[in-house]
Amino acid sequence: MAFRTSSGFRIFKFFGAGGPPALRAKALWAAARIRQNLGDYERMRDLAEASVAAYRSIGDRAGIAWALDRLGTAETNLGRFSQGKALYQEAVEIFRALDDELGIAISLNNLSCIFLMEGEPEAGAALAAESLAVSRKLGRRYGMVPAIGNLGVA
């Protein structure tokens, strides 16, 4: 299996070509993460968008939310804050409906970053504070650190 590659293309080629739809969706999501790690946000965006579509085609709401969060990250890194904001907000709505607290915390913090970059510290701080509270509840220190950082920026 080729999960970690420098390109992210082998993952999709190996798993995404004709396998089960859920595996294809996950492979696209993972390939988008690899492109993110390489700083290739245009390709990341394409793969994340394809992952959203693949998850929508099988009705996997959790997968849709995680793929929307990844797509929001791509849009944000490309400087398209309004698109990123809308994607993160949609992800948060789905995570809330699913009661997925980890997803809520992560997407809220990502959304907080956009508000802070757009010069809206009050909104950014409120989102970061909510993200921090959820991360604390989960005992997830890794999630607390960026939320605290965003509160410091606000």
PDB file of C-alpha atoms in Angstrom:
ATOM      1  CA  MET A   1       0.000   0.000   0.000  1.00  0.00           C
ATOM      2  CA  ALA A   2       1.214   3.471  -0.850  1.00  0.00           C
ATOM      3  CA  PHE A   3      -0.129   5.798   1.822  1.00  0.00           C
ATOM      4  CA  ARG A   4       2.852   8.115   2.253  1.00  0.00           C
ATOM      5  CA  THR A   5       4.255   9.419  -0.978  1.00  0.00           C
ATOM      6  CA  SER A   6       5.825  12.643  -2.089  1.00  0.00           C
ATOM      7  CA  SER A   7       3.133  13.252  -4.646  1.00  0.00           C
ATOM      8  CA  GLY A   8      -0.155  12.022  -3.282  1.00  0.00           C
ATOM      9  CA  PHE A   9      -0.947  10.737  -6.760  1.00  0.00           C
ATOM     10  CA  ARG A  10       0.049   7.122  -6.052  1.00  0.00           C
ATOM     11  CA  ILE A  11      -2.567   6.935  -3.305  1.00  0.00           C
ATOM     12  CA  PHE A  12      -5.323   7.925  -5.674  1.00  0.00           C
ATOM     13  CA  LYS A  13      -3.984   5.746  -8.470  1.00  0.00           C
ATOM     14  CA  PHE A  14      -3.769   2.720  -6.189  1.00  0.00           C
ATOM     15  CA  PHE A  15      -7.053   3.116  -4.292  1.00  0.00           C
ATOM     16  CA  GLY A  16      -9.147   5.587  -6.239  1.00  0.00           C
ATOM     17  CA  ALA A  17      -9.337   4.177  -9.716  1.00  0.00           C
ATOM     18  CA  GLY A  18     -11.979   1.510  -9.317  1.00  0.00           C
ATOM     19  CA  GLY A  19     -12.286   0.479  -5.710  1.00  0.00           C
ATOM     20  CA  PRO A  20     -15.192   0.876  -3.348  1.00  0.00           C
ATOM     21  CA  PRO A  21     -16.587   4.434  -3.317  1.00  0.00           C
ATOM     22  CA  ALA A  22     -15.856   4.932   0.400  1.00  0.00           C
ATOM     23  CA  LEU A  23     -12.235   3.954  -0.148  1.00  0.00           C
ATOM     24  CA  ARG A  24     -12.009   6.296  -3.147  1.00  0.00           C
ATOM     25  CA  ALA A  25     -13.367   9.190  -1.072  1.00  0.00           C
ATOM     26  CA  LYS A  26     -10.897   8.503   1.741  1.00  0.00           C
ATOM     27  CA  ALA A  27      -8.002   8.153  -0.725  1.00  0.00           C
ATOM     28  CA  LEU A  28      -8.844  11.541  -2.237  1.00  0.00           C
ATOM     29  CA  TRP A  29      -9.011  13.070   1.255  1.00  0.00           C
ATOM     30  CA  ALA A  30      -5.626  11.561   2.187  1.00  0.00           C
ATOM     31  CA  ALA A  31      -4.059  12.674  -1.092  1.00  0.00           C
ATOM     32  CA  ALA A  32      -5.299  16.223  -0.413  1.00  0.00           C
ATOM     33  CA  ARG A  33      -3.552  16.105   2.970  1.00  0.00           C
ATOM     34  CA  ILE A  34      -0.297  15.083   1.315  1.00  0.00           C
ATOM     35  CA  ARG A  35      -0.576  17.978  -1.139  1.00  0.00           C
ATOM     36  CA  GLN A  36      -1.225  20.267   1.857  1.00  0.00           C
ATOM     37  CA  ASN A  37       1.951  19.050   3.526  1.00  0.00           C
ATOM     38  CA  LEU A  38       3.839  19.819   0.304  1.00  0.00           C
ATOM     39  CA  GLY A  39       2.347  23.320   0.056  1.00  0.00           C
ATOM     40  CA  ASP A  40       0.618  22.528  -3.250  1.00  0.00           C
ATOM     41  CA  TYR A  41      -2.685  24.181  -2.384  1.00  0.00           C
ATOM     42  CA  GLU A  42      -4.111  24.235  -5.912  1.00  0.00           C
ATOM     43  CA  ARG A  43      -3.794  20.450  -6.227  1.00  0.00           C
ATOM     44  CA  MET A  44      -4.925  20.081  -2.615  1.00  0.00           C
ATOM     45  CA  ARG A  45      -8.043  22.032  -3.503  1.00  0.00           C
ATOM     46  CA  ASP A  46      -8.794  19.796  -6.507  1.00  0.00           C
ATOM     47  CA  LEU A  47      -8.368  16.610  -4.480  1.00  0.00           C
ATOM     48  CA  ALA A  48     -10.390  17.921  -1.525  1.00  0.00           C
ATOM     49  CA  GLU A  49     -13.178  19.043  -3.845  1.00  0.00           C
ATOM     50  CA  ALA A  50     -13.231  15.573  -5.441  1.00  0.00           C
ATOM     51  CA  SER A  51     -13.309  14.057  -1.936  1.00  0.00           C
ATOM     52  CA  VAL A  52     -16.334  16.172  -0.992  1.00  0.00           C
ATOM     53  CA  ALA A  53     -18.113  15.016  -4.149  1.00  0.00           C
ATOM     54  CA  ALA A  54     -17.189  11.379  -3.504  1.00  0.00           C
ATOM     55  CA  TYR A  55     -18.430  11.514   0.087  1.00  0.00           C
ATOM     56  CA  ARG A  56     -21.644  13.249  -1.028  1.00  0.00           C
ATOM     57  CA  SER A  57     -22.230  10.489  -3.601  1.00  0.00           C
ATOM     58  CA  ILE A  58     -22.279   7.852  -0.852  1.00  0.00           C
ATOM     59  CA  GLY A  59     -24.088  10.004   1.716  1.00  0.00           C
ATOM     60  CA  ASP A  60     -21.302   9.862   4.305  1.00  0.00           C
ATOM     61  CA  ARG A  61     -22.030  13.016   6.321  1.00  0.00           C
ATOM     62  CA  ALA A  62     -18.970  12.701   8.555  1.00  0.00           C
ATOM     63  CA  GLY A  63     -16.776  12.252   5.487  1.00  0.00           C
ATOM     64  CA  ILE A  64     -18.432  15.251   3.834  1.00  0.00           C
ATOM     65  CA  ALA A  65     -17.705  17.413   6.887  1.00  0.00           C
ATOM     66  CA  TRP A  66     -14.048  16.355   7.114  1.00  0.00           C
ATOM     67  CA  ALA A  67     -13.596  16.885   3.374  1.00  0.00           C
ATOM     68  CA  LEU A  68     -15.256  20.325   3.606  1.00  0.00           C
ATOM     69  CA  ASP A  69     -12.832  21.241   6.384  1.00  0.00           C
ATOM     70  CA  ARG A  70      -9.899  20.148   4.208  1.00  0.00           C
ATOM     71  CA  LEU A  71     -11.289  22.098   1.244  1.00  0.00           C
ATOM     72  CA  GLY A  72     -11.704  25.133   3.513  1.00  0.00           C
ATOM     73  CA  THR A  73      -8.040  24.857   4.437  1.00  0.00           C
ATOM     74  CA  ALA A  74      -7.068  24.793   0.765  1.00  0.00           C
ATOM     75  CA  GLU A  75      -9.194  27.845  -0.038  1.00  0.00           C
ATOM     76  CA  THR A  76      -7.827  29.709   2.975  1.00  0.00           C
ATOM     77  CA  ASN A  77      -4.237  28.958   2.013  1.00  0.00           C
ATOM     78  CA  LEU A  78      -5.013  30.219  -1.496  1.00  0.00           C
ATOM     79  CA  GLY A  79      -6.218  33.507   0.038  1.00  0.00           C
ATOM     80  CA  ARG A  80      -9.889  32.863  -0.729  1.00  0.00           C
ATOM     81  CA  PHE A  81     -11.154  33.605   2.745  1.00  0.00           C
ATOM     82  CA  SER A  82     -14.858  33.937   1.913  1.00  0.00           C
ATOM     83  CA  GLN A  83     -14.864  30.488   0.289  1.00  0.00           C
ATOM     84  CA  GLY A  84     -12.890  29.017   3.183  1.00  0.00           C
ATOM     85  CA  LYS A  85     -15.253  30.592   5.696  1.00  0.00           C
ATOM     86  CA  ALA A  86     -18.340  29.164   3.984  1.00  0.00           C
ATOM     87  CA  LEU A  87     -16.785  25.694   3.806  1.00  0.00           C
ATOM     88  CA  TYR A  88     -15.762  25.716   7.472  1.00  0.00           C
ATOM     89  CA  GLN A  89     -19.235  26.950   8.477  1.00  0.00           C
ATOM     90  CA  GLU A  90     -20.861  24.121   6.526  1.00  0.00           C
ATOM     91  CA  ALA A  91     -18.485  21.626   8.136  1.00  0.00           C
ATOM     92  CA  VAL A  92     -19.325  22.952  11.619  1.00  0.00           C
ATOM     93  CA  GLU A  93     -23.068  22.630  10.899  1.00  0.00           C
ATOM     94  CA  ILE A  94     -22.640  18.994   9.884  1.00  0.00           C
ATOM     95  CA  PHE A  95     -20.327  18.208  12.799  1.00  0.00           C
ATOM     96  CA  ARG A  96     -22.868  19.741  15.197  1.00  0.00           C
ATOM     97  CA  ALA A  97     -25.687  17.671  13.671  1.00  0.00           C
ATOM     98  CA  LEU A  98     -23.538  14.553  14.101  1.00  0.00           C
ATOM     99  CA  ASP A  99     -22.426  15.591  17.616  1.00  0.00           C
ATOM    100  CA  ASP A 100     -18.816  15.147  16.454  1.00  0.00           C
ATOM    101  CA  GLU A 101     -17.012  17.246  19.050  1.00  0.00           C
ATOM    102  CA  LEU A 102     -13.548  16.719  17.568  1.00  0.00           C
ATOM    103  CA  GLY A 103     -14.737  17.976  14.191  1.00  0.00           C
ATOM    104  CA  ILE A 104     -16.516  20.898  15.835  1.00  0.00           C
ATOM    105  CA  ALA A 105     -13.367  21.944  17.712  1.00  0.00           C
ATOM    106  CA  ILE A 106     -11.107  21.705  14.677  1.00  0.00           C
ATOM    107  CA  SER A 107     -13.420  23.481  12.242  1.00  0.00           C
ATOM    108  CA  LEU A 108     -14.260  26.222  14.750  1.00  0.00           C
ATOM    109  CA  ASN A 109     -10.584  26.909  15.269  1.00  0.00           C
ATOM    110  CA  ASN A 110      -9.982  26.981  11.513  1.00  0.00           C
ATOM    111  CA  LEU A 111     -12.897  29.366  11.128  1.00  0.00           C
ATOM    112  CA  SER A 112     -11.461  31.485  13.941  1.00  0.00           C
ATOM    113  CA  CYS A 113      -8.258  31.916  11.930  1.00  0.00           C
ATOM    114  CA  ILE A 114     -10.162  33.416   9.004  1.00  0.00           C
ATOM    115  CA  PHE A 115     -11.982  35.932  11.187  1.00  0.00           C
ATOM    116  CA  LEU A 116      -8.675  36.953  12.746  1.00  0.00           C
ATOM    117  CA  MET A 117      -7.010  37.327   9.328  1.00  0.00           C
ATOM    118  CA  GLU A 118      -9.944  39.448   8.173  1.00  0.00           C
ATOM    119  CA  GLY A 119      -9.538  41.804  11.131  1.00  0.00           C
ATOM    120  CA  GLU A 120     -12.536  40.604  13.147  1.00  0.00           C
ATOM    121  CA  PRO A 121     -10.927  39.798  16.515  1.00  0.00           C
ATOM    122  CA  GLU A 122     -14.179  39.570  18.498  1.00  0.00           C
ATOM    123  CA  ALA A 123     -15.659  36.929  16.210  1.00  0.00           C
ATOM    124  CA  GLY A 124     -12.320  35.125  15.981  1.00  0.00           C
ATOM    125  CA  ALA A 125     -11.946  35.088  19.760  1.00  0.00           C
ATOM    126  CA  ALA A 126     -15.481  33.769  20.299  1.00  0.00           C
ATOM    127  CA  LEU A 127     -14.869  30.888  17.896  1.00  0.00           C
ATOM    128  CA  ALA A 128     -11.447  30.148  19.410  1.00  0.00           C
ATOM    129  CA  ALA A 129     -12.941  30.169  22.913  1.00  0.00           C
ATOM    130  CA  GLU A 130     -15.621  27.667  21.876  1.00  0.00           C
ATOM    131  CA  SER A 131     -12.996  25.506  20.171  1.00  0.00           C
ATOM    132  CA  LEU A 132     -10.859  25.634  23.314  1.00  0.00           C
ATOM    133  CA  ALA A 133     -13.800  24.634  25.531  1.00  0.00           C
ATOM    134  CA  VAL A 134     -14.592  21.616  23.357  1.00  0.00           C
ATOM    135  CA  SER A 135     -10.924  20.607  23.164  1.00  0.00           C
ATOM    136  CA  ARG A 136     -10.648  20.864  26.966  1.00  0.00           C
ATOM    137  CA  LYS A 137     -13.751  18.731  27.374  1.00  0.00           C
ATOM    138  CA  LEU A 138     -12.175  16.116  25.099  1.00  0.00           C
ATOM    139  CA  GLY A 139      -8.835  16.370  26.920  1.00  0.00           C
ATOM    140  CA  ARG A 140      -7.238  17.144  23.577  1.00  0.00           C
ATOM    141  CA  ARG A 141      -4.186  19.274  24.295  1.00  0.00           C
ATOM    142  CA  TYR A 142      -3.209  19.290  20.643  1.00  0.00           C
ATOM    143  CA  GLY A 143      -6.455  21.155  19.963  1.00  0.00           C
ATOM    144  CA  MET A 144      -6.081  23.508  22.897  1.00  0.00           C
ATOM    145  CA  VAL A 145      -2.770  24.989  21.745  1.00  0.00           C
ATOM    146  CA  PRO A 146      -3.967  26.541  18.451  1.00  0.00           C
ATOM    147  CA  ALA A 147      -7.150  27.809  20.108  1.00  0.00           C
ATOM    148  CA  ILE A 148      -5.107  29.483  22.860  1.00  0.00           C
ATOM    149  CA  GLY A 149      -2.843  30.930  20.163  1.00  0.00           C
ATOM    150  CA  ASN A 150      -5.839  32.375  18.348  1.00  0.00           C
ATOM    151  CA  LEU A 151      -7.119  33.877  21.595  1.00  0.00           C
ATOM    152  CA  GLY A 152      -3.710  35.513  22.039  1.00  0.00           C
ATOM    153  CA  VAL A 153      -3.885  36.983  18.535  1.00  0.00           C
ATOM    154  CA  ALA A 154      -7.399  38.308  19.138  1.00  0.00           C
TER     155      ALA A 154
END
